[in-house]
mmCIF file of C-alpha atoms in Angstrom:
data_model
loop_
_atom_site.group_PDB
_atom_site.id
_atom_site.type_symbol
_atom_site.label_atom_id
_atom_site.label_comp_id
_atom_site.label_asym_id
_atom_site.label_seq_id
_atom_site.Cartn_x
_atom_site.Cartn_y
_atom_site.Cartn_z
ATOM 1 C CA UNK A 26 -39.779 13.715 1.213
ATOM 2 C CA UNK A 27 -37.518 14.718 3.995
ATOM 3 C CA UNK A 28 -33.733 15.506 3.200
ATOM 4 C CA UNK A 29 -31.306 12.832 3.280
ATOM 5 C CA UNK A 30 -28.235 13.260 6.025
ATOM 6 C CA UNK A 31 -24.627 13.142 4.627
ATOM 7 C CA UNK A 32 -21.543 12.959 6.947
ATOM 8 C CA UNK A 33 -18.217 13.670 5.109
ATOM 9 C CA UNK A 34 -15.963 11.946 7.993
ATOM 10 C CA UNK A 35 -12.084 13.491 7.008
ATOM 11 C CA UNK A 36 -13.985 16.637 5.299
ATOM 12 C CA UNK A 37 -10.845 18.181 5.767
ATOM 13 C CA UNK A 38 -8.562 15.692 3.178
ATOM 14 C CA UNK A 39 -8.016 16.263 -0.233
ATOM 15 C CA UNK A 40 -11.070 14.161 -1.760
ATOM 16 C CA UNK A 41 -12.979 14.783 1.276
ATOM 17 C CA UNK A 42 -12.908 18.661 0.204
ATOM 18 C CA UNK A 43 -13.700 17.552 -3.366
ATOM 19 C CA UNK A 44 -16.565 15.665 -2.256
ATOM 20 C CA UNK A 45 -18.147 18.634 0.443
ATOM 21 C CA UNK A 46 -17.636 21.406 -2.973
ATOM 22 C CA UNK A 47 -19.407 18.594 -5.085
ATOM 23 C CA UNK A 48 -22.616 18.396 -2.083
ATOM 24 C CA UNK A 49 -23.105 22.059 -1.188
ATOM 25 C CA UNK A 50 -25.409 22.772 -4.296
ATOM 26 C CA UNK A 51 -26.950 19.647 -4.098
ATOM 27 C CA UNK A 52 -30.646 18.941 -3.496
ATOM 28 C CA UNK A 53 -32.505 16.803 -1.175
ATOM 29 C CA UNK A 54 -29.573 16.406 1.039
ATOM 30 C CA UNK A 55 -28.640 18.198 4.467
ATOM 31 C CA UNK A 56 -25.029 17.992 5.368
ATOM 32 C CA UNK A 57 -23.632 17.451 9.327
ATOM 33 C CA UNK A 58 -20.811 19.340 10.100
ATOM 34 C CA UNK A 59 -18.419 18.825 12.797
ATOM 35 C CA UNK A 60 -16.620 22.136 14.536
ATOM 36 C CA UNK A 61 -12.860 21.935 13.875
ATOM 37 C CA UNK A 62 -12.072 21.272 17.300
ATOM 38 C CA UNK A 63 -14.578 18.215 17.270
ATOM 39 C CA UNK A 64 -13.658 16.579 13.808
ATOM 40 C CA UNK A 65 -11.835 14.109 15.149
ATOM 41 C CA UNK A 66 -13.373 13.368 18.536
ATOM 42 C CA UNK A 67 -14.384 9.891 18.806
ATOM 43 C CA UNK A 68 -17.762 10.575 20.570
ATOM 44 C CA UNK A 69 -18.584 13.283 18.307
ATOM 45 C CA UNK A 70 -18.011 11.450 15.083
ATOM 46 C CA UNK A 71 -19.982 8.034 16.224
ATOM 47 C CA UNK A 72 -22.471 10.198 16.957
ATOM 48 C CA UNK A 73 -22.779 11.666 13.264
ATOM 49 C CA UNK A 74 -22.456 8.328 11.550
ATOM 50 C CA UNK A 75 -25.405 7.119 13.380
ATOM 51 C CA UNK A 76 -27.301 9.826 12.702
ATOM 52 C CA UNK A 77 -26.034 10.337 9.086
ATOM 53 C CA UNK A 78 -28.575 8.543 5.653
ATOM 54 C CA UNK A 79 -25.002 8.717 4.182
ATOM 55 C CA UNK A 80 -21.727 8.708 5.264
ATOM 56 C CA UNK A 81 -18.196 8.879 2.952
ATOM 57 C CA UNK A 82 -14.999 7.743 5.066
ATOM 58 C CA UNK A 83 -12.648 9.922 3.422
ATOM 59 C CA UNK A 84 -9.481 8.521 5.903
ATOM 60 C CA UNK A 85 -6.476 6.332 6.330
ATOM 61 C CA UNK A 86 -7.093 2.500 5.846
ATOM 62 C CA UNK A 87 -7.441 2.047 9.745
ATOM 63 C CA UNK A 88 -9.358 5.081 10.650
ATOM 64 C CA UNK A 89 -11.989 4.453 7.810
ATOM 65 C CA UNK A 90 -12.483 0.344 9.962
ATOM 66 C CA UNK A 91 -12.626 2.481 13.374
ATOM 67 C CA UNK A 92 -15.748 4.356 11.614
ATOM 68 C CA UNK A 93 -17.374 1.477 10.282
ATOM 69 C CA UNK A 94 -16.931 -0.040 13.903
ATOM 70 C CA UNK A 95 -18.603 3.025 15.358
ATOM 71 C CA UNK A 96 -21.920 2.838 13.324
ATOM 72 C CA UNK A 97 -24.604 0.939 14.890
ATOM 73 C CA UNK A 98 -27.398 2.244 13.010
ATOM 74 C CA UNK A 99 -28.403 -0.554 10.366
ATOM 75 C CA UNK A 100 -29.657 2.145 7.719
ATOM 76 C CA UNK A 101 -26.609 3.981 7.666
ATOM 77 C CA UNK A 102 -24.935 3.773 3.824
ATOM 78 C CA UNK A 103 -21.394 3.613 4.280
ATOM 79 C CA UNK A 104 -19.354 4.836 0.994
ATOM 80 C CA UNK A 105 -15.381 4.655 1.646
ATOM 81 C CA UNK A 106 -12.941 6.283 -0.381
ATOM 82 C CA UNK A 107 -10.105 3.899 1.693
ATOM 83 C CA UNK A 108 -8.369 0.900 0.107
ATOM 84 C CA UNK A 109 -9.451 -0.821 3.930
ATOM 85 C CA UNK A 110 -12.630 -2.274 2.062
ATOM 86 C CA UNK A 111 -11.757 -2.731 -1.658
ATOM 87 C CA UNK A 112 -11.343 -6.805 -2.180
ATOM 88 C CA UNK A 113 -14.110 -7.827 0.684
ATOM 89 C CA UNK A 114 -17.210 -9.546 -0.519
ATOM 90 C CA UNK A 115 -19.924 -8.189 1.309
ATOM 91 C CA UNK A 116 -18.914 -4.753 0.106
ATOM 92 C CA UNK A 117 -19.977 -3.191 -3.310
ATOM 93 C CA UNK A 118 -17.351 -1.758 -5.370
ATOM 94 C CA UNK A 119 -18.003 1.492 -7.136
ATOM 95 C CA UNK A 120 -17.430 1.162 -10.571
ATOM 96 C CA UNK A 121 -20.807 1.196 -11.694
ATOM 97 C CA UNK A 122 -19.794 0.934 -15.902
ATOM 98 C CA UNK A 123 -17.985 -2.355 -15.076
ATOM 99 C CA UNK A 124 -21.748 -4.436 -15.183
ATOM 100 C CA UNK A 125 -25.142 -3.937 -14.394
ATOM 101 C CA UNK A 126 -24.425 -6.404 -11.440
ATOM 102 C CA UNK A 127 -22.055 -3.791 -9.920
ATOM 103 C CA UNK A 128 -24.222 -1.499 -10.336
ATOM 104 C CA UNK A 129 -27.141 -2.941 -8.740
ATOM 105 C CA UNK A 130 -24.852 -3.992 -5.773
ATOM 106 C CA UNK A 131 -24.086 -0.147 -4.976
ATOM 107 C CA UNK A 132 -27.787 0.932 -6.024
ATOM 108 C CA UNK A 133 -28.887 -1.872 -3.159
ATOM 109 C CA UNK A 134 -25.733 -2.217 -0.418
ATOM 110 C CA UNK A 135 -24.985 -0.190 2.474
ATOM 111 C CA UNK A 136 -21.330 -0.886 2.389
ATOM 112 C CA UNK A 137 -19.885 1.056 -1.029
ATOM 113 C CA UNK A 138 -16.016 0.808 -1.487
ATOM 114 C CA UNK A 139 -15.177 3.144 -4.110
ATOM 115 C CA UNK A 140 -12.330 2.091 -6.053
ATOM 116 C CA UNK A 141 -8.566 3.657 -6.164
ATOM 117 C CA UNK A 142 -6.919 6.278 -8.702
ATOM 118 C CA UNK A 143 -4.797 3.646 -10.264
ATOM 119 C CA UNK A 144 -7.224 0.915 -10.047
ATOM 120 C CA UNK A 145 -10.170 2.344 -11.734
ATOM 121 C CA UNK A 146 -8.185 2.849 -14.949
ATOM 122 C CA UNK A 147 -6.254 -0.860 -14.899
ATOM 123 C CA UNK A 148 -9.813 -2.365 -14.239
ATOM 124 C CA UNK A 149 -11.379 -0.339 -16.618
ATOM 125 C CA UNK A 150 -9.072 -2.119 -19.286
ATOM 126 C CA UNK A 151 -8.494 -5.373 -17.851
ATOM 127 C CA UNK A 152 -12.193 -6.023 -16.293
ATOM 128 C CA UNK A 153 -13.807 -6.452 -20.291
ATOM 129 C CA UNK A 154 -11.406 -8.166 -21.349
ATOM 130 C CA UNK A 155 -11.702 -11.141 -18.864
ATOM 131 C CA UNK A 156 -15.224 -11.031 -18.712
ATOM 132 C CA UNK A 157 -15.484 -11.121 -23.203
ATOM 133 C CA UNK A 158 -12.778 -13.788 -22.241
ATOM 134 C CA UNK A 159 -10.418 -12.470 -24.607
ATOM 135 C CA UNK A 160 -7.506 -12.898 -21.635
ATOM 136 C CA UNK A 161 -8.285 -15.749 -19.790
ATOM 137 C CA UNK A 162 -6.847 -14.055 -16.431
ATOM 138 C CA UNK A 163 -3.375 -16.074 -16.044
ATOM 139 C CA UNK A 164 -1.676 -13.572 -18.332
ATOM 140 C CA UNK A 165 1.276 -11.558 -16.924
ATOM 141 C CA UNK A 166 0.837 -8.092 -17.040
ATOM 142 C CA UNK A 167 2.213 -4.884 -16.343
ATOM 143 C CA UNK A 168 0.604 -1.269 -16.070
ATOM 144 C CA UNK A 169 2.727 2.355 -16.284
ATOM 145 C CA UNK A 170 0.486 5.132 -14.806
ATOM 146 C CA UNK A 171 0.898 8.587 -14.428
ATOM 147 C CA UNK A 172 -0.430 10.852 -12.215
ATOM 148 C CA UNK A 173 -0.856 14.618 -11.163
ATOM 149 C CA UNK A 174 0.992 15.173 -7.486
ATOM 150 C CA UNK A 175 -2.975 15.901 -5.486
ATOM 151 C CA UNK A 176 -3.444 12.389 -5.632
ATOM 152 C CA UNK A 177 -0.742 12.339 -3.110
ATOM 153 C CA UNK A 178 -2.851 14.337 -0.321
ATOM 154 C CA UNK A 179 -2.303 17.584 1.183
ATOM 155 C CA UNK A 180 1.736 16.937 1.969
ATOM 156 C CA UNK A 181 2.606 15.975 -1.312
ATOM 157 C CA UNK A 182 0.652 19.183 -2.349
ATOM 158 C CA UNK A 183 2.711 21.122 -0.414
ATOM 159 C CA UNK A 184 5.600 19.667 -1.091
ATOM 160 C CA UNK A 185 5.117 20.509 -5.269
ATOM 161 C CA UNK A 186 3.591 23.970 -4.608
ATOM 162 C CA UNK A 187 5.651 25.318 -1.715
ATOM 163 C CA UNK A 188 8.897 23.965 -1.321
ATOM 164 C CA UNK A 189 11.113 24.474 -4.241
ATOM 165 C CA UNK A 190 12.967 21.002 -5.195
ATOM 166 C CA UNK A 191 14.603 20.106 -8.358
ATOM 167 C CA UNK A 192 13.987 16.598 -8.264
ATOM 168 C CA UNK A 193 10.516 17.636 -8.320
ATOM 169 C CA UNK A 194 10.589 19.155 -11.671
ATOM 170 C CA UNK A 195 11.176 15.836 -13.228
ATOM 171 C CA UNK A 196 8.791 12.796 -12.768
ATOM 172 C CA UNK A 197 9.065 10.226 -10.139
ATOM 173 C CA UNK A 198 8.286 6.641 -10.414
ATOM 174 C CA UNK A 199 7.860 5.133 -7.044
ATOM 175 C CA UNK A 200 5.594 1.497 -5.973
ATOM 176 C CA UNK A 201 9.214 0.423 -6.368
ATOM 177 C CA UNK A 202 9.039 -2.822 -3.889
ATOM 178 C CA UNK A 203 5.970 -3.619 -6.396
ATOM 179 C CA UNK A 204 3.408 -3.762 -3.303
ATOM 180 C CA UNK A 205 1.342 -0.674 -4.025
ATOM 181 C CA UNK A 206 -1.621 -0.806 -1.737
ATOM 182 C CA UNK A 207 -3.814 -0.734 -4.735
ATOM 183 C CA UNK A 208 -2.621 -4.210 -6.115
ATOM 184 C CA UNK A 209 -5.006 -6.483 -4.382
ATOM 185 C CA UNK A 210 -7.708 -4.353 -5.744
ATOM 186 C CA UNK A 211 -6.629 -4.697 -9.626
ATOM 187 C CA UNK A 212 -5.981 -8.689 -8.934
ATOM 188 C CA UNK A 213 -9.385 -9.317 -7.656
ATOM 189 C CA UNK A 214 -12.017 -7.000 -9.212
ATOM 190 C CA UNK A 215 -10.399 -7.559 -12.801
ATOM 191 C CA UNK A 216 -10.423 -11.492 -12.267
ATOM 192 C CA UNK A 217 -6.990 -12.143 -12.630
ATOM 193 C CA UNK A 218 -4.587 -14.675 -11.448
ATOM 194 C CA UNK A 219 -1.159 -12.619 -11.133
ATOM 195 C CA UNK A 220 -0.489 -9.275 -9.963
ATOM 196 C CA UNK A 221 0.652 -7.122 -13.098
ATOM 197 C CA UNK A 222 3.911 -5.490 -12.579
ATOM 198 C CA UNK A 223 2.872 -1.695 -11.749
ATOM 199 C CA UNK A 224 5.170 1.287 -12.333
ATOM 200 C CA UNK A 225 3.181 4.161 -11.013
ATOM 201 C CA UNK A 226 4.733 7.909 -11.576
ATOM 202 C CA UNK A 227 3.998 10.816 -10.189
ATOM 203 C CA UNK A 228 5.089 14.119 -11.994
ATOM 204 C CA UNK A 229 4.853 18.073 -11.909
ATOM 205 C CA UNK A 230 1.338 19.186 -13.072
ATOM 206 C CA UNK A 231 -1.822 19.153 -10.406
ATOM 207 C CA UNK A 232 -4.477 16.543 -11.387
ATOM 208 C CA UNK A 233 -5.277 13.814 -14.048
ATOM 209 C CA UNK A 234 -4.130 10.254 -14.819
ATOM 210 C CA UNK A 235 -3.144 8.117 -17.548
ATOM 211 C CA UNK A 236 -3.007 4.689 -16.873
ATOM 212 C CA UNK A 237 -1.480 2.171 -19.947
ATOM 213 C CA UNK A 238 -1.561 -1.440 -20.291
ATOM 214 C CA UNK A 239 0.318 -2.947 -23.280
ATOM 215 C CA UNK A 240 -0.991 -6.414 -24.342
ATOM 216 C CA UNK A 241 0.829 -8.743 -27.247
ATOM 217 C CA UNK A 242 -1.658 -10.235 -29.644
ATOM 218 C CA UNK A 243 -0.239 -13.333 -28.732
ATOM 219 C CA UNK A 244 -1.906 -13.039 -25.517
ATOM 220 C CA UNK A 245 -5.627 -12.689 -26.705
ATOM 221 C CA UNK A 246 -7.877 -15.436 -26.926
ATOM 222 C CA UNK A 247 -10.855 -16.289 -28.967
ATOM 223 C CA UNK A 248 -9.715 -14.884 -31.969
ATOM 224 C CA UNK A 249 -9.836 -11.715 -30.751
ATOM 225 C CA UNK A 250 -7.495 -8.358 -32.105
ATOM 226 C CA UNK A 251 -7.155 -4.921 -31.950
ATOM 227 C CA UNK A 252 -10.148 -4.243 -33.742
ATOM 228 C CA UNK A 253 -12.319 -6.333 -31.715
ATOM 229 C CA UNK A 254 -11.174 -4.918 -28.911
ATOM 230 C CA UNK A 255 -12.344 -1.588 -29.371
ATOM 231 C CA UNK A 256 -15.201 -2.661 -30.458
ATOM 232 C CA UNK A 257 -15.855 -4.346 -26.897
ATOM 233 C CA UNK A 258 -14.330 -1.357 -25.361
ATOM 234 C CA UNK A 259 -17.198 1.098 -27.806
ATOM 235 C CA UNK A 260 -19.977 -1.245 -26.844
ATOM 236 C CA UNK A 261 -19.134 -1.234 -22.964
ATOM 237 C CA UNK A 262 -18.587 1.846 -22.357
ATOM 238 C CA UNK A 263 -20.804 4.652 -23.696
ATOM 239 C CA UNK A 264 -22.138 6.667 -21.272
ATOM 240 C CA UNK A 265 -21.441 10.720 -19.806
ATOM 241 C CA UNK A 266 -19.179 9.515 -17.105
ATOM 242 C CA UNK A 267 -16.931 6.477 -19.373
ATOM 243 C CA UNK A 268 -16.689 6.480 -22.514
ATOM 244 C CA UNK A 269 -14.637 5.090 -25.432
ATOM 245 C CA UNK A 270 -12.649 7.607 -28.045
ATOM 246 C CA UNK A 271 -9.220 6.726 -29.730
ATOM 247 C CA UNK A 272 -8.368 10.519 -30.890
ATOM 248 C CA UNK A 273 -5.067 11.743 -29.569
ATOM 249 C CA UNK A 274 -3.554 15.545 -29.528
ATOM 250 C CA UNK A 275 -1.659 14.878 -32.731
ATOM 251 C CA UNK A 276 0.137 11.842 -31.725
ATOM 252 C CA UNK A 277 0.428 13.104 -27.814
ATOM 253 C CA UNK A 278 -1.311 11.535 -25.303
ATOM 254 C CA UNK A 279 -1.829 13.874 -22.417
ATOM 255 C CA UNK A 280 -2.515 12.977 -18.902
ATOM 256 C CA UNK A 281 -4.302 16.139 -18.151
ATOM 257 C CA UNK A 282 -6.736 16.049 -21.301
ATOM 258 C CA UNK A 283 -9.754 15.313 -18.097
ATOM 259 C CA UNK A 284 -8.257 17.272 -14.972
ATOM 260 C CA UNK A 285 -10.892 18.730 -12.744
ATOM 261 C CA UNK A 286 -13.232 16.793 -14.789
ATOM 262 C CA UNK A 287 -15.470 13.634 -13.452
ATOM 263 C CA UNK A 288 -15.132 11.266 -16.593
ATOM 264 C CA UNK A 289 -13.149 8.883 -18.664
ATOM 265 C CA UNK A 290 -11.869 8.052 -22.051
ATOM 266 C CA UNK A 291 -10.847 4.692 -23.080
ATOM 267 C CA UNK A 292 -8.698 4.595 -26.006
ATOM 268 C CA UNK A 293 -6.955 1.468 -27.945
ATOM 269 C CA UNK A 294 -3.937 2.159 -29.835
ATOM 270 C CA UNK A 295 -0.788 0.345 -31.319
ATOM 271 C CA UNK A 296 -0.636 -2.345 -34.074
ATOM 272 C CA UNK A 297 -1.711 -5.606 -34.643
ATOM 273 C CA UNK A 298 0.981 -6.991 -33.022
ATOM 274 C CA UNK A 299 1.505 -4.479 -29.808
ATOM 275 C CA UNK A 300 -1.791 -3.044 -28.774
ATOM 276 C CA UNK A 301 -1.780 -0.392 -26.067
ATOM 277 C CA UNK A 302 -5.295 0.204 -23.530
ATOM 278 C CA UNK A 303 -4.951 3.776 -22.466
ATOM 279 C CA UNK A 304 -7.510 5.343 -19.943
ATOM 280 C CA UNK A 305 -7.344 8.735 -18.894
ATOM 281 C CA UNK A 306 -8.899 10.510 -16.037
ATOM 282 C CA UNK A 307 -8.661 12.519 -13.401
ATOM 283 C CA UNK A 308 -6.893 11.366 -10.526
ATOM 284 C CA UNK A 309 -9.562 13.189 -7.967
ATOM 285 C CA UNK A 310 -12.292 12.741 -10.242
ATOM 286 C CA UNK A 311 -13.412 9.632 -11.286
ATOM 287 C CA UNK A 312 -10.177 8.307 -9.321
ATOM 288 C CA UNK A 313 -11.762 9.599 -6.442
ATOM 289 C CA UNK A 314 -14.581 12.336 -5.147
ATOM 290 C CA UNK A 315 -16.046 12.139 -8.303
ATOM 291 C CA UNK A 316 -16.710 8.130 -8.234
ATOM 292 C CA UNK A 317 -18.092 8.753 -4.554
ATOM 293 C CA UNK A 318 -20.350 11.217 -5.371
ATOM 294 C CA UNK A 319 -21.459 9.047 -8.538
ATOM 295 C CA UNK A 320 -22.198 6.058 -5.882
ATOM 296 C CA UNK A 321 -24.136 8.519 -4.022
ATOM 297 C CA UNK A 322 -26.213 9.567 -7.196
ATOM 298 C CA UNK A 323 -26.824 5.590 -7.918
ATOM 299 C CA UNK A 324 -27.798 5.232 -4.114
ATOM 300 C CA UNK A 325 -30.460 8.063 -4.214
ATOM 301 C CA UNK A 326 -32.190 7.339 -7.731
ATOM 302 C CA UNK A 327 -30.118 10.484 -8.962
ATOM 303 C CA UNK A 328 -29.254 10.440 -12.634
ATOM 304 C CA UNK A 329 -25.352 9.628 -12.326
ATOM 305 C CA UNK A 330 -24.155 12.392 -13.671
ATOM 306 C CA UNK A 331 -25.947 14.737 -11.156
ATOM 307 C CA UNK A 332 -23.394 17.303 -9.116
ATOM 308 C CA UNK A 333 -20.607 16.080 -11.361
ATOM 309 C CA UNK A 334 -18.132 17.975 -14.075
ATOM 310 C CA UNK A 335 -17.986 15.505 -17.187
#
């Protein structure tokens, strides 16, 4: 069987990078590469998503539409690291673990949207609780995540590593107009009604995330409790790449347990009054190049762990 083409458009970005590492010792594939000077050349670029089997957008919102609106070849798969594709229908969205409908939409769609840093881990917690219907989706909530400063991009990196800063040494909540781009995206894959009030924070260590959202047992339906919960959480998620385990570094919960790794933990913690859902990740991982290169596994019939760090 002939090699599959892959076209990494923004090779150069952070997750971009992460993705081209992940690729070079794959096999069956045969990545096109772009000379510097021609990376962002409009003719030169249409004329590698057409030719590409697969091609991850690894750009700004508006650049990752201008190369979907370049591709006219109908057997090109499309996998976008962007938020520009996120909440629209006709695109899959790459969370595999959430259902076997999700994952049977990336398995069989040429447009895969693969989900953002914060958003995997807020729909990771949020998602089975909706669907066991023990929140019934009109509930009020809020998230806290924090996250290593590479999911900021190659400026932020810089900014951390090279430029001494005080300010920097502490952590930095920011999202503070509460319209972080990745809201729409937790509203509408999780099912609910409300946005949750988000307090993203961004602090002095490279990658992972740890994203919490505290729920009230007076906001659980169907007789459901802490218990249950992790017992839906156990059930649901049990594979390499998600998986459920409520052990914690001697009553520390550390945002870097998974950095560099392609996984996640779920966790449930807290009493039977004030239960936390804690998922932790990392941020470029399964927050990012990791989850693309798991859509691409699904796509080719590749066990989903293939090329991947868990």
């Amino acid at each position: 069987m002939a090699n599959k083409k892959v076209f990494i458009d923004g090779k150069a970005g952070t997750t971009g990078l992460r993705i081209y590492e992940r690729l070079e010792s794959f096999q069956g594939i045969e990545l096109i590469s772009l000379s510097e000077e021609k990376r962002k050349d409009p003719q030169a670029r249409k004329e590698a998503l057409n030719e590409a089997d697969i091609a991850f957008l690894c750009l700004p919102d508006d650049a990752a539409r201008e190369s979907v609106s370049l591709i006219e070849n109908d057997s090109t798969v499309v996998i976008d690291t962007s938020t520009a594709h996120r909440t629209l229908d006709d695109w899959a969205y790459g969370f595999a673990e959430l259902s076997s409908a999700h994952r049977e939409k990336i398995k069989n769609s040429k447009r895969i949207a693969v989900p953002g840093c914060h958003a995997s881990g807020f729909i990771a917690l949020v998602y089975p609780l909706i669907e066991a219907g023990a929140l019934d989706g009109s509930e009020n909530l809020s998230c806290f995540s924090l996250t290593g400063y590479s999911g900021g991009g190659k400026k932020m990196i810089a900014e951390y590593e090279e430029v001494p800063d005080e300010l920097l040494c502490a952590p930095r909540q920011y999202g503070l107009t509460q319209n972080h781009k990745h809201l729409k995206e937790m509203v509408k894959i999780s099912g609910l009604k409300n946005a949750p009030a988000f307090c993203p924070v961004v602090s002095n260590f490279y990658s992972g995330m740890e994203v919490t959202v505290p729920v009230f047992k007076s906001d659980l339906k169907n007789g459901f409790d802490i218990e249950k919960i992790k017992e839906l959480y156990k059930d649901k998620y049990n594979s390499p790449l998600v998986s459920y385990c409520d052990d914690s570094e001697e009553g520390f919960l550390s945002a870097g347990i998974l950095s560099r790794k392609d996984s996640m933990i779920v966790s449930v913690f807290g009493n039977e009054d004030r239960i936390l859902l804690v998922a932790r990740y990392d941020n470029l991982g399964k927050g990012a190049s990791g989850a693309a290169v798991e859509c691409l596994n699904i796509v080719l019939g590749n066990e989903d762990t293939y090329g991947l760090d868990i």
